[in-house]
PDB file of C-alpha atoms in Angstrom:
ATOM      1  CA  ASP A 570      86.866  72.207 110.679  1.00 62.00           C
ATOM      2  CA  GLN A 571      87.500  71.799 106.906  1.00 75.00           C
ATOM      3  CA  GLN A 572      84.327  72.617 105.483  1.00 92.00           C
ATOM      4  CA  VAL A 573      85.912  73.173 102.007  1.00 95.00           C
ATOM      5  CA  LYS A 574      88.793  70.951 101.029  1.00 95.00           C
ATOM      6  CA  GLN A 575      91.285  71.270  98.281  1.00 95.00           C
ATOM      7  CA  ASN A 576      92.881  67.895  98.376  1.00 91.00           C
ATOM      8  CA  SER A 577      95.581  68.579  95.706  1.00 94.00           C
ATOM      9  CA  PRO A 578      98.070  71.134  97.368  1.00 93.00           C
ATOM     10  CA  SER A 579      99.654  71.356  93.670  1.00 96.00           C
ATOM     11  CA  LEU A 580      99.122  70.461  90.069  1.00 97.00           C
ATOM     12  CA  SER A 581     101.561  70.460  87.158  1.00 97.00           C
ATOM     13  CA  VAL A 582     100.161  70.967  83.429  1.00 97.00           C
ATOM     14  CA  GLN A 583     101.766  71.583  80.201  1.00 97.00           C
ATOM     15  CA  GLU A 584     101.096  74.659  78.266  1.00 97.00           C
ATOM     16  CA  GLY A 585      97.884  74.255  76.190  1.00 97.00           C
ATOM     17  CA  ARG A 586      96.501  71.214  77.887  1.00 97.00           C
ATOM     18  CA  ILE A 587      93.616  71.477  80.299  1.00 98.00           C
ATOM     19  CA  SER A 588      93.834  72.134  84.030  1.00 98.00           C
ATOM     20  CA  ILE A 589      91.387  70.686  86.206  1.00 98.00           C
ATOM     21  CA  LEU A 590      91.160  71.860  89.813  1.00 98.00           C
ATOM     22  CA  ASN A 591      89.044  70.085  92.492  1.00 98.00           C
ATOM     23  CA  CYS A 592      87.098  71.253  95.465  1.00 97.00           C
ATOM     24  CA  ASP A 593      84.927  69.271  97.802  1.00 97.00           C
ATOM     25  CA  TYR A 594      82.707  70.846 100.520  1.00 96.00           C
ATOM     26  CA  THR A 595      80.759  69.311 103.458  1.00 95.00           C
ATOM     27  CA  ASN A 596      78.113  72.034 104.230  1.00 90.00           C
ATOM     28  CA  SER A 597      75.113  71.375 102.197  1.00 89.00           C
ATOM     29  CA  MET A 598      74.060  74.888 103.222  1.00 88.00           C
ATOM     30  CA  PHE A 599      76.452  76.424 100.867  1.00 91.00           C
ATOM     31  CA  ASP A 600      74.642  78.232  97.868  1.00 88.00           C
ATOM     32  CA  TYR A 601      77.244  80.257  96.262  1.00 91.00           C
ATOM     33  CA  PHE A 602      80.760  79.137  95.212  1.00 94.00           C
ATOM     34  CA  LEU A 603      83.878  81.353  94.067  1.00 94.00           C
ATOM     35  CA  TRP A 604      87.424  80.613  92.524  1.00 97.00           C
ATOM     36  CA  TYR A 605      89.885  83.005  93.342  1.00 96.00           C
ATOM     37  CA  LYS A 606      93.498  83.381  92.010  1.00 96.00           C
ATOM     38  CA  LYS A 607      96.440  84.384  93.843  1.00 93.00           C
ATOM     39  CA  TYR A 608     100.098  85.412  92.731  1.00 92.00           C
ATOM     40  CA  PRO A 609     102.745  85.858  95.348  1.00 87.00           C
ATOM     41  CA  ALA A 610     102.793  89.091  97.267  1.00 83.00           C
ATOM     42  CA  GLU A 611      99.325  89.848  95.897  1.00 88.00           C
ATOM     43  CA  GLY A 612      95.794  89.444  97.219  1.00 91.00           C
ATOM     44  CA  PRO A 613      93.362  86.798  95.900  1.00 93.00           C
ATOM     45  CA  THR A 614      91.825  87.785  92.732  1.00 94.00           C
ATOM     46  CA  PHE A 615      88.185  86.741  91.967  1.00 93.00           C
ATOM     47  CA  LEU A 616      87.991  84.449  88.933  1.00 96.00           C
ATOM     48  CA  ILE A 617      84.597  82.966  88.378  1.00 96.00           C
ATOM     49  CA  SER A 618      81.590  81.945  90.444  1.00 94.00           C
ATOM     50  CA  ILE A 619      78.630  79.795  90.413  1.00 95.00           C
ATOM     51  CA  SER A 620      75.389  79.542  92.080  1.00 92.00           C
ATOM     52  CA  SER A 621      73.850  76.434  93.517  1.00 92.00           C
ATOM     53  CA  ILE A 622      71.047  76.503  91.180  1.00 93.00           C
ATOM     54  CA  LYS A 623      73.445  76.091  88.325  1.00 95.00           C
ATOM     55  CA  ASP A 624      75.771  73.233  87.385  1.00 95.00           C
ATOM     56  CA  LYS A 625      78.117  75.084  85.094  1.00 97.00           C
ATOM     57  CA  ASN A 626      79.484  78.560  84.738  1.00 97.00           C
ATOM     58  CA  GLU A 627      81.865  79.596  81.738  1.00 97.00           C
ATOM     59  CA  ASP A 628      83.947  82.439  81.099  1.00 96.00           C
ATOM     60  CA  GLY A 629      86.417  82.455  78.501  1.00 97.00           C
ATOM     61  CA  ARG A 630      88.949  79.953  79.131  1.00 97.00           C
ATOM     62  CA  PHE A 631      87.478  79.083  82.747  1.00 98.00           C
ATOM     63  CA  THR A 632      84.609  76.772  83.240  1.00 98.00           C
ATOM     64  CA  VAL A 633      83.418  76.151  86.804  1.00 98.00           C
ATOM     65  CA  PHE A 634      81.290  72.811  87.395  1.00 98.00           C
ATOM     66  CA  LEU A 635      79.012  72.010  90.354  1.00 97.00           C
ATOM     67  CA  ASN A 636      77.858  68.649  91.199  1.00 97.00           C
ATOM     68  CA  LYS A 637      75.709  69.290  94.238  1.00 95.00           C
ATOM     69  CA  SER A 638      74.791  65.602  94.896  1.00 95.00           C
ATOM     70  CA  ALA A 639      78.480  64.767  95.239  1.00 96.00           C
ATOM     71  CA  LYS A 640      79.393  68.205  97.021  1.00 96.00           C
ATOM     72  CA  HIS A 641      82.158  68.782  94.574  1.00 97.00           C
ATOM     73  CA  LEU A 642      83.121  71.413  92.201  1.00 97.00           C
ATOM     74  CA  SER A 643      86.101  71.629  89.779  1.00 98.00           C
ATOM     75  CA  LEU A 644      87.484  74.398  87.695  1.00 98.00           C
ATOM     76  CA  HIS A 645      88.702  73.669  84.200  1.00 98.00           C
ATOM     77  CA  ILE A 646      91.121  75.854  82.472  1.00 98.00           C
ATOM     78  CA  VAL A 647      91.472  75.461  78.677  1.00 97.00           C
ATOM     79  CA  PRO A 648      93.916  76.003  77.252  1.00 97.00           C
ATOM     80  CA  SER A 649      96.283  76.543  80.165  1.00 98.00           C
ATOM     81  CA  GLN A 650      99.001  79.216  79.804  1.00 97.00           C
ATOM     82  CA  PRO A 651     102.001  80.005  81.685  1.00 96.00           C
ATOM     83  CA  GLY A 652     100.407  83.033  83.195  1.00 96.00           C
ATOM     84  CA  ASP A 653      97.723  80.839  84.848  1.00 97.00           C
ATOM     85  CA  SER A 654     100.500  79.797  87.123  1.00 97.00           C
ATOM     86  CA  ALA A 655      99.185  80.758  90.957  1.00 97.00           C
ATOM     87  CA  VAL A 656      97.598  79.407  93.962  1.00 96.00           C
ATOM     88  CA  TYR A 657      93.709  78.753  93.205  1.00 97.00           C
ATOM     89  CA  PHE A 658      91.485  78.873  95.958  1.00 96.00           C
ATOM     90  CA  CYS A 659      87.952  77.475  96.151  1.00 96.00           C
ATOM     91  CA  ALA A 660      85.425  79.470  98.484  1.00 95.00           C
ATOM     92  CA  ALA A 661      81.859  79.063  99.498  1.00 94.00           C
ATOM     93  CA  ARG A 662      79.339  81.003 100.965  1.00 90.00           C
ATOM     94  CA  ASP A 663      76.573  80.003 103.484  1.00 83.00           C
ATOM     95  CA  ASN A 664      73.246  82.391 102.916  1.00 74.00           C
ATOM     96  CA  SER A 665      71.151  80.060 105.063  1.00 70.00           C
ATOM     97  CA  GLY A 666      71.265  82.889 107.897  1.00 63.00           C
ATOM     98  CA  GLY A 667      73.565  83.594 110.610  1.00 55.00           C
ATOM     99  CA  SER A 668      76.682  83.535 108.282  1.00 56.00           C
ATOM    100  CA  ASN A 669      75.719  85.574 105.427  1.00 61.00           C
ATOM    101  CA  TYR A 670      78.898  87.487 104.990  1.00 70.00           C
ATOM    102  CA  LYS A 671      82.014  85.131 105.133  1.00 83.00           C
ATOM    103  CA  LEU A 672      83.527  83.193 102.561  1.00 89.00           C
ATOM    104  CA  THR A 673      84.951  79.740 103.644  1.00 92.00           C
ATOM    105  CA  PHE A 674      88.205  79.073 101.444  1.00 94.00           C
ATOM    106  CA  GLY A 675      90.119  75.825 100.872  1.00 94.00           C
ATOM    107  CA  LYS A 676      93.769  75.680 101.428  1.00 92.00           C
ATOM    108  CA  GLY A 677      94.536  76.142  97.788  1.00 94.00           C
ATOM    109  CA  THR A 678      96.084  74.377  94.858  1.00 96.00           C
ATOM    110  CA  LEU A 679      99.442  75.572  93.606  1.00 96.00           C
ATOM    111  CA  LEU A 680      99.146  75.546  89.511  1.00 97.00           C
ATOM    112  CA  THR A 681     102.271  75.375  87.539  1.00 97.00           C
ATOM    113  CA  VAL A 682     101.603  75.601  83.897  1.00 97.00           C
ATOM    114  CA  ASN A 683     104.997  74.659  82.041  1.00 96.00           C
ATOM    115  CA  PRO A 684     105.895  76.205  78.744  1.00 93.00           C
TER     116      PRO A 684
ATOM    117  CA  GLU B1161      90.405  99.343  87.680  1.00 75.00           C
ATOM    118  CA  PRO B1162      89.876 100.532  91.279  1.00 79.00           C
ATOM    119  CA  GLU B1163      91.645  98.384  94.005  1.00 92.00           C
ATOM    120  CA  VAL B1164      91.865  97.763  97.604  1.00 96.00           C
ATOM    121  CA  THR B1165      95.147  99.426  99.143  1.00 96.00           C
ATOM    122  CA  GLN B1166      96.454  98.256 102.301  1.00 97.00           C
ATOM    123  CA  THR B1167      99.390  99.475 104.337  1.00 94.00           C
ATOM    124  CA  PRO B1168     101.884  98.798 105.459  1.00 94.00           C
ATOM    125  CA  SER B1169     102.828  95.776 103.517  1.00 94.00           C
ATOM    126  CA  HIS B1170     105.012  94.557 106.306  1.00 96.00           C
ATOM    127  CA  GLN B1171     104.507  95.034 110.051  1.00 96.00           C
ATOM    128  CA  VAL B1172     106.970  93.681 112.763  1.00 97.00           C
ATOM    129  CA  THR B1173     106.200  94.021 116.291  1.00 97.00           C
ATOM    130  CA  GLN B1174     106.975  92.862 119.550  1.00 97.00           C
ATOM    131  CA  MET B1175     104.664  90.494 121.477  1.00 97.00           C
ATOM    132  CA  GLY B1176     102.208  92.394 123.447  1.00 97.00           C
ATOM    133  CA  GLN B1177     102.150  95.386 121.502  1.00 97.00           C
ATOM    134  CA  GLU B1178      99.289  97.178 119.699  1.00 97.00           C
ATOM    135  CA  VAL B1179      99.156  97.132 115.850  1.00 97.00           C
ATOM    136  CA  ILE B1180      96.902  98.807 113.454  1.00 97.00           C
ATOM    137  CA  LEU B1181      96.587  97.665 110.115  1.00 97.00           C
ATOM    138  CA  ARG B1182      95.192  99.959 107.520  1.00 96.00           C
ATOM    139  CA  CYS B1183      93.035  99.605 104.302  1.00 97.00           C
ATOM    140  CA  VAL B1184      91.390 101.966 101.981  1.00 97.00           C
ATOM    141  CA  PRO B1185      88.454  99.810 100.142  1.00 96.00           C
ATOM    142  CA  ILE B1186      87.062 100.706  97.058  1.00 95.00           C
ATOM    143  CA  SER B1187      85.192 103.925  97.131  1.00 91.00           C
ATOM    144  CA  ASN B1188      81.875 102.970  96.294  1.00 90.00           C
ATOM    145  CA  HIS B1189      81.818  99.761  98.141  1.00 93.00           C
ATOM    146  CA  LEU B1190      79.696  99.291 101.323  1.00 91.00           C
ATOM    147  CA  TYR B1191      81.048  96.215 102.595  1.00 93.00           C
ATOM    148  CA  PHE B1192      84.307  95.714 104.092  1.00 95.00           C
ATOM    149  CA  TYR B1193      85.880  92.575 105.542  1.00 95.00           C
ATOM    150  CA  TRP B1194      89.212  91.390 107.166  1.00 97.00           C
ATOM    151  CA  TYR B1195      90.628  87.996 106.528  1.00 96.00           C
ATOM    152  CA  ARG B1196      93.978  86.279 107.496  1.00 96.00           C
ATOM    153  CA  GLN B1197      96.165  83.535 106.086  1.00 93.00           C
ATOM    154  CA  ILE B1198      98.574  81.928 108.358  1.00 93.00           C
ATOM    155  CA  LEU B1199     101.705  80.475 106.671  1.00 89.00           C
ATOM    156  CA  GLY B1200     100.712  77.124 104.904  1.00 84.00           C
ATOM    157  CA  GLN B1201      97.138  77.386 106.120  1.00 87.00           C
ATOM    158  CA  LYS B1202      93.949  78.460 104.334  1.00 89.00           C
ATOM    159  CA  VAL B1203      92.594  82.037 104.228  1.00 92.00           C
ATOM    160  CA  GLU B1204      89.983  82.470 107.261  1.00 94.00           C
ATOM    161  CA  PHE B1205      87.414  84.963 107.760  1.00 93.00           C
ATOM    162  CA  LEU B1206      87.882  87.624 110.682  1.00 96.00           C
ATOM    163  CA  VAL B1207      84.940  90.097 110.474  1.00 95.00           C
ATOM    164  CA  SER B1208      82.813  91.723 108.217  1.00 93.00           C
ATOM    165  CA  PHE B1209      81.782  95.340 108.506  1.00 93.00           C
ATOM    166  CA  TYR B1210      78.564  97.031 107.108  1.00 91.00           C
ATOM    167  CA  ASN B1211      76.546 100.646 108.089  1.00 89.00           C
ATOM    168  CA  ASN B1212      79.332 101.379 110.438  1.00 90.00           C
ATOM    169  CA  GLU B1213      78.837  98.182 112.707  1.00 92.00           C
ATOM    170  CA  ILE B1214      80.337  94.756 112.635  1.00 93.00           C
ATOM    171  CA  SER B1215      77.860  92.360 110.904  1.00 90.00           C
ATOM    172  CA  GLU B1216      79.576  88.970 111.484  1.00 90.00           C
ATOM    173  CA  LYS B1217      82.785  87.761 113.327  1.00 92.00           C
ATOM    174  CA  SER B1218      84.492  84.758 113.588  1.00 92.00           C
ATOM    175  CA  GLU B1219      85.840  82.860 116.636  1.00 92.00           C
ATOM    176  CA  ILE B1220      89.351  84.290 115.897  1.00 94.00           C
ATOM    177  CA  PHE B1221      88.070  87.721 116.206  1.00 96.00           C
ATOM    178  CA  ASP B1222      88.113  87.829 120.302  1.00 94.00           C
ATOM    179  CA  ASP B1223      88.257  90.863 122.305  1.00 94.00           C
ATOM    180  CA  GLN B1224      91.760  91.762 121.416  1.00 96.00           C
ATOM    181  CA  PHE B1225      90.651  92.679 117.877  1.00 97.00           C
ATOM    182  CA  SER B1226      88.663  95.841 116.831  1.00 97.00           C
ATOM    183  CA  VAL B1227      87.807  97.540 113.483  1.00 97.00           C
ATOM    184  CA  GLU B1228      87.005 101.017 112.839  1.00 94.00           C
ATOM    185  CA  ARG B1229      85.911 102.981 109.791  1.00 92.00           C
ATOM    186  CA  PRO B1230      87.411 106.251 111.433  1.00 86.00           C
ATOM    187  CA  ASP B1231      86.392 108.520 108.202  1.00 87.00           C
ATOM    188  CA  GLY B1232      84.762 108.012 104.819  1.00 79.00           C
ATOM    189  CA  SER B1233      87.815 106.071 103.147  1.00 88.00           C
ATOM    190  CA  ASN B1234      89.790 104.181 105.688  1.00 93.00           C
ATOM    191  CA  PHE B1235      89.072 100.727 107.098  1.00 96.00           C
ATOM    192  CA  THR B1236      91.316  99.594 110.177  1.00 97.00           C
ATOM    193  CA  LEU B1237      91.840  96.453 112.196  1.00 97.00           C
ATOM    194  CA  LYS B1238      93.577  96.906 115.475  1.00 97.00           C
ATOM    195  CA  ILE B1239      95.108  94.071 117.544  1.00 97.00           C
ATOM    196  CA  ARG B1240      95.255  95.400 121.207  1.00 96.00           C
ATOM    197  CA  SER B1241      98.176  92.947 122.333  1.00 95.00           C
ATOM    198  CA  THR B1242      99.634  90.967 119.905  1.00 97.00           C
ATOM    199  CA  LYS B1243     100.453  87.336 120.482  1.00 96.00           C
ATOM    200  CA  LEU B1244     102.997  85.321 118.556  1.00 96.00           C
ATOM    201  CA  GLU B1245     100.086  83.183 116.865  1.00 96.00           C
ATOM    202  CA  ASP B1246      98.702  86.352 115.324  1.00 97.00           C
ATOM    203  CA  SER B1247     101.565  86.249 112.945  1.00 97.00           C
ATOM    204  CA  ALA B1248      99.980  85.990 109.576  1.00 97.00           C
ATOM    205  CA  MET B1249      99.291  87.732 106.350  1.00 96.00           C
ATOM    206  CA  TYR B1250      96.084  89.926 106.642  1.00 97.00           C
ATOM    207  CA  PHE B1251      93.851  90.777 103.784  1.00 97.00           C
ATOM    208  CA  CYS B1252      91.446  93.634 103.743  1.00 97.00           C
ATOM    209  CA  ALA B1253      88.461  93.022 101.215  1.00 96.00           C
ATOM    210  CA  SER B1254      85.229  95.150 100.149  1.00 95.00           C
ATOM    211  CA  SER B1255      82.437  94.420  97.996  1.00 92.00           C
ATOM    212  CA  ALA B1256      79.612  96.599  96.367  1.00 90.00           C
ATOM    213  CA  GLY B1257      76.811  94.557  98.059  1.00 84.00           C
ATOM    214  CA  PHE B1258      75.721  91.868 100.131  1.00 75.00           C
ATOM    215  CA  ASN B1259      75.972  89.150  97.535  1.00 73.00           C
ATOM    216  CA  GLU B1260      78.703  90.528  95.328  1.00 79.00           C
ATOM    217  CA  LYS B1261      82.166  89.412  94.800  1.00 86.00           C
ATOM    218  CA  LEU B1262      84.956  90.207  97.134  1.00 91.00           C
ATOM    219  CA  PHE B1263      88.034  92.503  95.988  1.00 93.00           C
ATOM    220  CA  PHE B1264      91.054  91.860  97.942  1.00 95.00           C
ATOM    221  CA  GLY B1265      94.049  94.222  98.811  1.00 96.00           C
ATOM    222  CA  SER B1266      97.473  92.805  98.582  1.00 95.00           C
ATOM    223  CA  GLY B1267      97.774  92.085 102.375  1.00 96.00           C
ATOM    224  CA  THR B1268      99.761  93.148 105.560  1.00 97.00           C
ATOM    225  CA  GLN B1269     102.392  90.497 106.496  1.00 96.00           C
ATOM    226  CA  LEU B1270     102.310  90.688 110.358  1.00 97.00           C
ATOM    227  CA  SER B1271     105.286  89.155 112.162  1.00 97.00           C
ATOM    228  CA  VAL B1272     104.993  89.177 115.856  1.00 97.00           C
ATOM    229  CA  LEU B1273     108.424  88.555 117.850  1.00 96.00           C
TER     230      LEU B1273
END
């Protein structure tokens, strides 16, 4: 049951360039989306989120875009830095009732930013 | 910055044994969660806890699992009789409010032999 899909297990980018991480979802009741970053031996760290009433949210070098009709979101990192190298998880929440508390995660994309 | 702490970082146990994973959520948070990640797979929701009771649980969280907040600071996950397939990284998380972002601990790597 893959309600949140990250189809690229890995992505390699040159320092200073843009990193684009993609996420697709199938549950039309998802109304809140989050990106988490995870370094080895650490827990996921919140990065940025977006509500379904918006199509873009920006925070410094990080921008998340949401295309509800395509059930697709993406995370843009500009410019990419070597310290951004980590696994990035897309997560979503369904607030429609009966499932208000849990986040559904994708499998993650390993981003490597090369100096 | 306040953080969620989990102990131990690694736990090795024999199949059939009971394990207790411990977590200290961020002190003013009200919502507590357990997630797990089996190697190579996605992070999966296990259970959420609010106001001293389970608010939601997944199909994974069967009768072998239980959670408890024994005092004002700790939040524990107990697996009564571990199975090989329980081997995973277990993450505790907490949030200040219902729709607030989750803060995760560094995880406990559970290995069932």
